[in-house]
Amino acid sequence: MALVFLHRVIGDLTLGKPDLIEFSEVETLEAAARAIAGSSEGAIPVWHKRIPPAGAAPPSEERFVGMLNSLDVVAFLARVGGDRDRAMRTPVSEVVTPNPSLLREVDPCVRLIDALELMKLGVRCLLVRRSVACKDVSKPFSTLYNGKWLRNIETTKPVNAATSSSPPSSSSLPQNNFCCLSREDVVRFLIGCLGALAPIPLSSIASLGAVNPHYCYVQALSPALEAIGKIPHGPCAIAVVEANCDGSHKILGDISAYELWKCDYVTAAWAMANLSAGQFAVGTDENGCPSPIVPPDQAVDLPVEDVTVGASPRLTKFSSRSIGFFDNHLKQVQTGRPRSMYKGRSKLLTCKHTSSLAAVMAQMLSYRATHVWVIDSESEDDILVGVVSYNDILDAVTRYASSVVPPTP
């Protein structure tokens, strides 16, 4: 198993990754919302604006500001109140929390095991230059990797076997080509090496120690906005629970960057400012539960269905349709009975503590989630026992490898 981490370098993971497109701190939250929707892990790296005459300088750790995710945007809009459409034109620099430690620039020839150790310490993204050729490593990937370089550079010359067998020199390659690798990229690479990682992938997450029992939670009756201050950075999620008599927690939903990844941020901000954590995470029954009363001056922020002309105050329902989780063009099926409560952007991701590591990895990658909540397999009431995040997975797969792989000389 250790050979996977010893004979692979981080440059192998850049194959097929697009070049880095910097998102400047002077951009607006509206532009950030569009960028976040197309990002991995529901977050984007933010950079200081390039200043002439160094405007052509490549990205570096010194110019990195921090990570901005969907929850940061929604929480900001919920706090400022007022005209949230106008607030969406706020510069990103006023919202993003500076944290340069979340990104690290690494050489593409750095061993995979060393890169994973950086991520386990809290690094969210790895900035990798494409223009450095590595020798005597990653032989199974060298032909494809170097071949891609040659096709990009020598577009007018055919690539033959003799040419593709030798890596291009660094001087012939563009010097400003970077890509940004996330933890999702690393886990996606590892799931393609399940055979080499045996028997770890088939072991349960509980036996591997991948279940983090120190999860953050908030009671369902607490205000949703108060829960924001309790949310950790890894994973950026807090469980919304209902306490049982024995002290255990039944999970109802969660408030996370993942759940808000592609929703309507303005509507979600209103809901966060006005609803409880349980209502925000699970939603309200559109036919059964009472809807919140909203002052007329705030009605512009809210997508309302049919409202009688002249009615005041306006009754507005926060639901899966209003927040943008479901396709508004889908026709509702008339069943003659109340519609069930929605579960957010998608169904709450849970697994049993007896689930295998491979199953949890596949679940996270399928939904592009940053975490999975772990419930007790012997309970039928969704009793929460912990959470599995990217860092927990990386720690599980590298714990054995770190003990047998020699340190970097």
GROMACS .gro file of C-alpha atoms in nm:
model
  409
    1MET     CA    1   0.000   0.000   0.000
    2ALA     CA    2   0.283   0.239   0.082
    3LEU     CA    3   0.412   0.222  -0.278
    4VAL     CA    4   0.115   0.430  -0.395
    5PHE     CA    5   0.231   0.720  -0.180
    6LEU     CA    6   0.601   0.660  -0.242
    7HIS     CA    7   0.598   0.636  -0.624
    8ARG     CA    8   0.335   0.899  -0.698
    9VAL     CA    9   0.398   1.272  -0.697
   10ILE     CA   10   0.148   1.552  -0.664
   11GLY     CA   11   0.209   1.646  -1.029
   12ASP     CA   12   0.028   1.326  -1.131
   13LEU     CA   13  -0.297   1.470  -1.001
   14THR     CA   14  -0.277   1.777  -1.223
   15LEU     CA   15  -0.343   1.575  -1.538
   16GLY     CA   16  -0.664   1.705  -1.689
   17LYS     CA   17  -0.703   1.986  -1.437
   18PRO     CA   18  -0.773   2.330  -1.588
   19ASP     CA   19  -0.530   2.615  -1.540
   20LEU     CA   20  -0.586   2.835  -1.239
   21ILE     CA   21  -0.816   3.131  -1.298
   22GLU     CA   22  -0.756   3.383  -1.022
   23PHE     CA   23  -1.055   3.536  -0.844
   24SER     CA   24  -0.962   3.884  -0.727
   25GLU     CA   25  -1.066   4.036  -0.395
   26VAL     CA   26  -1.203   4.340  -0.580
   27GLU     CA   27  -1.478   4.131  -0.743
   28THR     CA   28  -1.834   4.145  -0.605
   29LEU     CA   29  -2.023   3.883  -0.408
   30GLU     CA   30  -2.249   3.841  -0.710
   31ALA     CA   31  -1.949   3.732  -0.918
   32ALA     CA   32  -1.828   3.516  -0.630
   33ALA     CA   33  -2.163   3.334  -0.618
   34ARG     CA   34  -2.124   3.232  -0.982
   35ALA     CA   35  -1.765   3.119  -0.925
   36ILE     CA   36  -1.856   2.918  -0.614
   37ALA     CA   37  -2.128   2.733  -0.804
   38GLY     CA   38  -1.865   2.595  -1.041
   39SER     CA   39  -1.600   2.523  -0.778
   40SER     CA   40  -1.507   2.210  -0.588
   41GLU     CA   41  -1.601   2.189  -0.219
   42GLY     CA   42  -1.823   2.494  -0.261
   43ALA     CA   43  -1.536   2.737  -0.202
   44ILE     CA   44  -1.300   2.950  -0.408
   45PRO     CA   45  -0.950   3.087  -0.335
   46VAL     CA   46  -0.933   3.467  -0.331
   47TRP     CA   47  -0.625   3.656  -0.444
   48HIS     CA   48  -0.487   4.007  -0.402
   49LYS     CA   49  -0.518   4.208  -0.720
   50ARG     CA   50  -0.205   4.216  -0.936
   51ILE     CA   51  -0.040   4.557  -0.932
   52PRO     CA   52   0.156   4.686  -1.234
   53PRO     CA   53   0.436   4.658  -1.335
   54ALA     CA   54   0.424   4.316  -1.170
   55GLY     CA   55   0.084   4.248  -1.318
   56ALA     CA   56   0.215   3.949  -1.511
   57ALA     CA   57   0.363   3.786  -1.202
   58PRO     CA   58   0.244   3.428  -1.142
   59PRO     CA   59   0.024   3.344  -0.843
   60SER     CA   60   0.205   3.279  -0.518
   61GLU     CA   61   0.138   3.223  -0.150
   62GLU     CA   62   0.211   3.592  -0.081
   63ARG     CA   63  -0.083   3.702  -0.297
   64PHE     CA   64  -0.329   3.451  -0.155
   65VAL     CA   65  -0.593   3.600   0.078
   66GLY     CA   66  -0.816   3.314   0.189
   67MET     CA   67  -1.107   3.088   0.097
   68LEU     CA   68  -1.461   3.211   0.040
   69ASN     CA   69  -1.751   2.965   0.054
   70SER     CA   70  -2.127   2.982   0.013
   71LEU     CA   71  -2.189   2.990   0.388
   72ASP     CA   72  -1.969   3.299   0.423
   73VAL     CA   73  -2.179   3.479   0.161
   74VAL     CA   74  -2.515   3.380   0.313
   75ALA     CA   75  -2.404   3.466   0.668
   76PHE     CA   76  -2.281   3.810   0.556
   77LEU     CA   77  -2.608   3.888   0.378
   78ALA     CA   78  -2.807   3.770   0.680
   79ARG     CA   79  -2.615   3.999   0.914
   80VAL     CA   80  -2.629   4.315   0.704
   81GLY     CA   81  -3.003   4.288   0.636
   82GLY     CA   82  -3.168   4.568   0.441
   83ASP     CA   83  -3.138   4.554   0.064
   84ARG     CA   84  -2.960   4.223   0.016
   85ASP     CA   85  -2.962   4.256  -0.361
   86ARG     CA   86  -2.751   4.568  -0.317
   87ALA     CA   87  -2.532   4.387  -0.064
   88MET     CA   88  -2.449   4.132  -0.333
   89ARG     CA   89  -2.244   4.406  -0.498
   90THR     CA   90  -2.016   4.427  -0.194
   91PRO     CA   91  -1.646   4.365  -0.272
   92VAL     CA   92  -1.524   4.021  -0.173
   93SER     CA   93  -1.242   4.179   0.028
   94GLU     CA   94  -1.500   4.291   0.287
   95VAL     CA   95  -1.634   3.938   0.337
   96VAL     CA   96  -1.349   3.687   0.299
   97THR     CA   97  -1.157   3.598   0.615
   98PRO     CA   98  -0.782   3.629   0.553
   99ASN     CA   99  -0.612   3.296   0.615
  100PRO     CA  100  -0.299   3.239   0.403
  101SER     CA  101  -0.234   2.902   0.572
  102LEU     CA  102  -0.517   2.742   0.370
  103LEU     CA  103  -0.305   2.734   0.053
  104ARG     CA  104   0.047   2.607  -0.004
  105GLU     CA  105   0.256   2.620  -0.319
  106VAL     CA  106   0.430   2.286  -0.379
  107ASP     CA  107   0.666   2.151  -0.640
  108PRO     CA  108   0.501   1.901  -0.876
  109CYS     CA  109   0.776   1.651  -0.786
  110VAL     CA  110   0.674   1.643  -0.419
  111ARG     CA  111   0.572   1.293  -0.313
  112LEU     CA  112   0.203   1.231  -0.266
  113ILE     CA  113   0.253   1.127   0.096
  114ASP     CA  114   0.420   1.460   0.178
  115ALA     CA  115   0.144   1.658   0.006
  116LEU     CA  116  -0.120   1.468   0.204
  117GLU     CA  117   0.058   1.549   0.528
  118LEU     CA  118   0.023   1.918   0.442
  119MET     CA  119  -0.349   1.877   0.387
  120LYS     CA  120  -0.387   1.692   0.715
  121LEU     CA  121  -0.238   1.998   0.886
  122GLY     CA  122  -0.513   2.221   0.748
  123VAL     CA  123  -0.405   2.314   0.395
  124ARG     CA  124  -0.716   2.324   0.174
  125CYS     CA  125  -0.556   2.382  -0.166
  126LEU     CA  126  -0.222   2.301  -0.326
  127LEU     CA  127  -0.088   2.540  -0.587
  128VAL     CA  128   0.112   2.333  -0.838
  129ARG     CA  129   0.316   2.464  -1.129
  130ARG     CA  130   0.278   2.263  -1.449
  131SER     CA  131   0.611   2.358  -1.606
  132VAL     CA  132   0.849   2.147  -1.397
  133ALA     CA  133   0.937   1.802  -1.533
  134CYS     CA  134   0.992   1.523  -1.281
  135LYS     CA  135   1.239   1.243  -1.347
  136ASP     CA  136   1.243   0.883  -1.228
  137VAL     CA  137   0.903   0.907  -1.058
  138SER     CA  138   0.548   0.817  -1.148
  139LYS     CA  139   0.646   0.601  -1.445
  140PRO     CA  140   0.290   0.479  -1.512
  141PHE     CA  141   0.182   0.842  -1.561
  142SER     CA  142   0.492   0.991  -1.726
  143THR     CA  143   0.404   0.916  -2.089
  144LEU     CA  144   0.053   1.060  -2.070
  145TYR     CA  145   0.159   1.351  -1.857
  146ASN     CA  146   0.457   1.448  -2.069
  147GLY     CA  147   0.266   1.372  -2.385
  148LYS     CA  148   0.001   1.627  -2.286
  149TRP     CA  149   0.275   1.886  -2.240
  150LEU     CA  150   0.423   1.816  -2.583
  151ARG     CA  151   0.086   1.843  -2.756
  152ASN     CA  152   0.026   2.180  -2.595
  153ILE     CA  153   0.366   2.319  -2.691
  154GLU     CA  154   0.458   2.166  -3.024
  155THR     CA  155   0.128   2.198  -3.202
  156THR     CA  156   0.290   2.202  -3.545
  157LYS     CA  157   0.513   1.898  -3.493
  158PRO     CA  158   0.391   1.540  -3.472
  159VAL     CA  159   0.466   1.364  -3.145
  160ASN     CA  160   0.644   1.035  -3.198
  161ALA     CA  161   0.741   0.769  -2.947
  162ALA     CA  162   1.100   0.885  -2.925
  163THR     CA  163   0.996   1.240  -2.845
  164SER     CA  164   0.732   1.147  -2.588
  165SER     CA  165   0.969   0.920  -2.397
  166SER     CA  166   1.180   1.211  -2.274
  167PRO     CA  167   1.031   1.489  -2.062
  168PRO     CA  168   1.040   1.843  -2.199
  169SER     CA  169   1.286   2.087  -2.050
  170SER     CA  170   1.157   2.347  -1.810
  171SER     CA  171   1.284   2.627  -2.034
  172SER     CA  172   1.053   2.518  -2.318
  173LEU     CA  173   0.741   2.522  -2.104
  174PRO     CA  174   0.523   2.819  -2.005
  175GLN     CA  175   0.626   2.949  -1.664
  176ASN     CA  176   0.291   3.080  -1.542
  177ASN     CA  177   0.077   2.768  -1.581
  178PHE     CA  178  -0.059   2.671  -1.241
  179CYS     CA  179  -0.346   2.458  -1.127
  180CYS     CA  180  -0.509   2.436  -0.787
  181LEU     CA  181  -0.567   2.093  -0.630
  182SER     CA  182  -0.835   2.049  -0.365
  183ARG     CA  183  -0.891   1.770  -0.116
  184GLU     CA  184  -1.166   1.643  -0.344
  185ASP     CA  185  -0.909   1.596  -0.620
  186VAL     CA  186  -0.690   1.393  -0.385
  187VAL     CA  187  -0.974   1.167  -0.268
  188ARG     CA  188  -1.085   1.119  -0.629
  189PHE     CA  189  -0.731   1.005  -0.713
  190LEU     CA  190  -0.720   0.768  -0.414
  191ILE     CA  191  -1.049   0.602  -0.502
  192GLY     CA  192  -0.891   0.502  -0.832
  193CYS     CA  193  -0.620   0.321  -0.636
  194LEU     CA  194  -0.843   0.111  -0.411
  195GLY     CA  195  -0.670  -0.213  -0.508
  196ALA     CA  196  -0.330  -0.076  -0.411
  197LEU     CA  197  -0.471   0.054  -0.081
  198ALA     CA  198  -0.612  -0.284   0.029
  199PRO     CA  199  -0.724  -0.380   0.287
  200ILE     CA  200  -0.792  -0.026   0.413
  201PRO     CA  201  -1.083   0.064   0.177
  202LEU     CA  202  -1.294  -0.236   0.281
  203SER     CA  203  -1.245  -0.174   0.652
  204SER     CA  204  -1.517   0.006   0.845
  205ILE     CA  205  -1.472   0.373   0.920
  206ALA     CA  206  -1.511   0.298   1.290
  207SER     CA  207  -1.227   0.044   1.292
  208LEU     CA  208  -1.002   0.288   1.104
  209GLY     CA  209  -1.071   0.568   1.349
  210ALA     CA  210  -1.211   0.784   1.068
  211VAL     CA  211  -1.522   0.886   1.264
  212ASN     CA  212  -1.474   1.219   1.439
  213PRO     CA  213  -1.694   1.212   1.752
  214HIS     CA  214  -1.622   1.579   1.830
  215TYR     CA  215  -1.876   1.722   1.590
  216CYS     CA  216  -2.038   2.063   1.629
  217TYR     CA  217  -2.411   2.082   1.675
  218VAL     CA  218  -2.691   2.324   1.752
  219GLN     CA  219  -3.039   2.264   1.890
  220ALA     CA  220  -3.316   2.286   1.633
  221LEU     CA  221  -3.496   2.563   1.825
  222SER     CA  222  -3.193   2.793   1.830
  223PRO     CA  223  -3.185   3.084   1.584
  224ALA     CA  224  -3.010   2.987   1.264
  225LEU     CA  225  -2.797   3.300   1.266
  226GLU     CA  226  -2.658   3.222   1.612
  227ALA     CA  227  -2.538   2.884   1.485
  228ILE     CA  228  -2.298   3.048   1.240
  229GLY     CA  229  -2.047   3.138   1.510
  230LYS     CA  230  -2.017   2.773   1.612
  231ILE     CA  231  -1.939   2.630   1.269
  232PRO     CA  232  -1.579   2.501   1.238
  233HIS     CA  233  -1.365   2.533   0.927
  234GLY     CA  234  -1.314   2.162   0.875
  235PRO     CA  235  -1.570   2.054   0.783
  236CYS     CA  236  -1.760   2.381   0.745
  237ALA     CA  237  -2.079   2.228   0.883
  238ILE     CA  238  -2.284   2.212   1.199
  239ALA     CA  239  -2.543   1.946   1.276
  240VAL     CA  240  -2.896   2.054   1.365
  241VAL     CA  241  -3.014   1.811   1.629
  242GLU     CA  242  -3.292   1.725   1.865
  243ALA     CA  243  -3.175   1.616   2.210
  244ASN     CA  244  -3.302   1.287   2.353
  245CYS     CA  245  -3.359   1.209   2.720
  246ASP     CA  246  -3.044   0.995   2.737
  247GLY     CA  247  -2.826   1.279   2.610
  248SER     CA  248  -2.794   1.145   2.255
  249HIS     CA  249  -2.871   1.357   1.950
  250LYS     CA  250  -3.112   1.287   1.668
  251ILE     CA  251  -2.990   1.465   1.356
  252LEU     CA  252  -3.251   1.658   1.160
  253GLY     CA  253  -3.029   1.833   0.910
  254ASP     CA  254  -2.725   2.053   0.891
  255ILE     CA  255  -2.614   2.407   0.812
  256SER     CA  256  -2.311   2.391   0.587
  257ALA     CA  257  -2.138   2.537   0.287
  258TYR     CA  258  -2.224   2.218   0.100
  259GLU     CA  259  -2.599   2.255   0.155
  260LEU     CA  260  -2.590   2.618   0.040
  261TRP     CA  261  -2.352   2.554  -0.247
  262LYS     CA  262  -2.585   2.635  -0.539
  263CYS     CA  263  -2.887   2.790  -0.373
  264ASP     CA  264  -3.037   3.138  -0.398
  265TYR     CA  265  -2.812   3.327  -0.156
  266VAL     CA  266  -3.046   3.625  -0.106
  267THR     CA  267  -3.342   3.408  -0.009
  268ALA     CA  268  -3.124   3.185   0.208
  269ALA     CA  269  -2.993   3.493   0.388
  270TRP     CA  270  -3.344   3.605   0.476
  271ALA     CA  271  -3.423   3.257   0.605
  272MET     CA  272  -3.106   3.248   0.816
  273ALA     CA  273  -3.193   3.583   0.973
  274ASN     CA  274  -3.555   3.496   1.050
  275LEU     CA  275  -3.588   3.122   1.106
  276SER     CA  276  -3.468   2.877   1.365
  277ALA     CA  277  -3.186   2.636   1.290
  278GLY     CA  278  -3.434   2.352   1.250
  279GLN     CA  279  -3.654   2.546   1.010
  280PHE     CA  280  -3.355   2.661   0.811
  281ALA     CA  281  -3.196   2.315   0.785
  282VAL     CA  282  -3.511   2.113   0.721
  283GLY     CA  283  -3.753   2.369   0.580
  284THR     CA  284  -4.116   2.425   0.661
  285ASP     CA  285  -4.414   2.221   0.560
  286GLU     CA  286  -4.570   2.438   0.291
  287ASN     CA  287  -4.923   2.332   0.384
  288GLY     CA  288  -4.907   2.240   0.750
  289CYS     CA  289  -4.675   2.471   0.943
  290PRO     CA  290  -4.736   2.844   0.985
  291SER     CA  291  -4.534   3.072   0.761
  292PRO     CA  292  -4.330   3.361   0.898
  293ILE     CA  293  -4.481   3.709   0.874
  294VAL     CA  294  -4.257   3.942   0.679
  295PRO     CA  295  -4.281   4.325   0.682
  296PRO     CA  296  -4.379   4.471   0.343
  297ASP     CA  297  -4.048   4.655   0.308
  298GLN     CA  298  -3.866   4.322   0.308
  299ALA     CA  299  -4.097   4.154   0.061
  300VAL     CA  300  -3.859   4.228  -0.228
  301ASP     CA  301  -3.613   3.979  -0.083
  302LEU     CA  302  -3.863   3.698  -0.084
  303PRO     CA  303  -3.996   3.484  -0.368
  304VAL     CA  304  -4.370   3.473  -0.303
  305GLU     CA  305  -4.612   3.258  -0.491
  306ASP     CA  306  -4.968   3.393  -0.507
  307VAL     CA  307  -5.035   3.695  -0.285
  308THR     CA  308  -5.361   3.886  -0.274
  309VAL     CA  309  -5.322   4.242  -0.398
  310GLY     CA  310  -5.327   4.490  -0.110
  311ALA     CA  311  -5.272   4.228   0.158
  312SER     CA  312  -5.040   4.339   0.439
  313PRO     CA  313  -4.838   4.202   0.602
  314ARG     CA  314  -4.745   3.944   0.340
  315LEU     CA  315  -4.725   3.580   0.429
  316THR     CA  316  -4.420   3.419   0.275
  317LYS     CA  317  -4.320   3.057   0.291
  318PHE     CA  318  -3.960   2.950   0.307
  319SER     CA  319  -3.942   2.626   0.116
  320SER     CA  320  -3.729   2.418  -0.112
  321ARG     CA  321  -3.876   2.596  -0.413
  322SER     CA  322  -3.821   2.949  -0.280
  323ILE     CA  323  -3.460   2.891  -0.185
  324GLY     CA  324  -3.380   2.744  -0.525
  325PHE     CA  325  -3.298   2.388  -0.426
  326PHE     CA  326  -3.546   2.239  -0.671
  327ASP     CA  327  -3.621   2.318  -1.033
  328ASN     CA  328  -3.895   2.580  -1.032
  329HIS     CA  329  -4.006   2.465  -1.376
  330LEU     CA  330  -4.105   2.121  -1.254
  331LYS     CA  331  -4.478   2.083  -1.221
  332GLN     CA  332  -4.607   1.983  -0.882
  333VAL     CA  333  -4.783   1.649  -0.873
  334GLN     CA  334  -5.127   1.690  -0.723
  335THR     CA  335  -5.167   1.408  -0.474
  336GLY     CA  336  -5.445   1.552  -0.261
  337ARG     CA  337  -5.230   1.543   0.055
  338PRO     CA  338  -4.975   1.777   0.217
  339ARG     CA  339  -4.632   1.775   0.058
  340SER     CA  340  -4.354   1.634   0.273
  341MET     CA  341  -4.082   1.858   0.416
  342TYR     CA  342  -3.778   1.898   0.196
  343LYS     CA  343  -3.427   1.806   0.307
  344GLY     CA  344  -3.230   2.096   0.173
  345ARG     CA  345  -3.027   2.106  -0.148
  346SER     CA  346  -3.023   1.728  -0.141
  347LYS     CA  347  -3.104   1.457   0.107
  348LEU     CA  348  -2.894   1.475   0.423
  349LEU     CA  349  -2.588   1.257   0.366
  350THR     CA  350  -2.550   0.997   0.639
  351CYS     CA  351  -2.376   0.663   0.675
  352LYS     CA  352  -2.349   0.393   0.941
  353HIS     CA  353  -2.043   0.364   1.159
  354THR     CA  354  -2.006   0.015   1.012
  355SER     CA  355  -1.984   0.148   0.656
  356SER     CA  356  -1.662   0.083   0.468
  357LEU     CA  357  -1.420   0.361   0.391
  358ALA     CA  358  -1.457   0.298   0.017
  359ALA     CA  359  -1.835   0.338   0.041
  360VAL     CA  360  -1.804   0.668   0.227
  361MET     CA  361  -1.546   0.798  -0.021
  362ALA     CA  362  -1.774   0.708  -0.312
  363GLN     CA  363  -2.069   0.873  -0.140
  364MET     CA  364  -1.882   1.198  -0.087
  365LEU     CA  365  -1.750   1.208  -0.442
  366SER     CA  366  -2.089   1.122  -0.596
  367TYR     CA  367  -2.256   1.414  -0.420
  368ARG     CA  368  -1.941   1.630  -0.417
  369ALA     CA  369  -1.992   1.669  -0.043
  370THR     CA  370  -1.730   1.777   0.208
  371HIS     CA  371  -1.860   1.556   0.488
  372VAL     CA  372  -2.092   1.271   0.578
  373TRP     CA  373  -2.273   1.245   0.912
  374VAL     CA  374  -2.233   0.911   1.090
  375ILE     CA  375  -2.529   0.756   1.268
  376ASP     CA  376  -2.556   0.455   1.494
  377SER     CA  377  -2.627   0.143   1.291
  378GLU     CA  378  -2.819  -0.013   1.580
  379SER     CA  379  -3.063   0.274   1.612
  380GLU     CA  380  -3.362   0.355   1.395
  381ASP     CA  381  -3.384   0.718   1.509
  382ASP     CA  382  -3.081   0.862   1.325
  383ILE     CA  383  -2.875   0.892   1.643
  384LEU     CA  384  -2.568   1.096   1.556
  385VAL     CA  385  -2.230   0.955   1.661
  386GLY     CA  386  -1.986   1.162   1.454
  387VAL     CA  387  -1.884   1.300   1.119
  388VAL     CA  388  -1.640   1.196   0.846
  389SER     CA  389  -1.462   1.473   0.655
  390TYR     CA  390  -1.187   1.487   0.394
  391ASN     CA  391  -0.922   1.520   0.663
  392ASP     CA  392  -1.052   1.210   0.841
  393ILE     CA  393  -1.027   1.011   0.517
  394LEU     CA  394  -0.675   1.133   0.444
  395ASP     CA  395  -0.569   1.051   0.799
  396ALA     CA  396  -0.713   0.698   0.771
  397VAL     CA  397  -0.543   0.611   0.442
  398THR     CA  398  -0.205   0.755   0.537
  399ARG     CA  399  -0.178   0.637   0.899
  400TYR     CA  400  -0.018   0.307   0.797
  401ALA     CA  401   0.176   0.452   0.507
  402SER     CA  402   0.341   0.714   0.727
  403SER     CA  403   0.493   0.443   0.944
  404VAL     CA  404   0.659   0.257   0.655
  405VAL     CA  405   0.741   0.531   0.404
  406PRO     CA  406   1.084   0.684   0.466
  407PRO     CA  407   1.091   1.060   0.526
  408THR     CA  408   1.192   1.297   0.250
  409PRO     CA  409   1.575   1.332   0.243
   0.00000   0.00000   0.00000
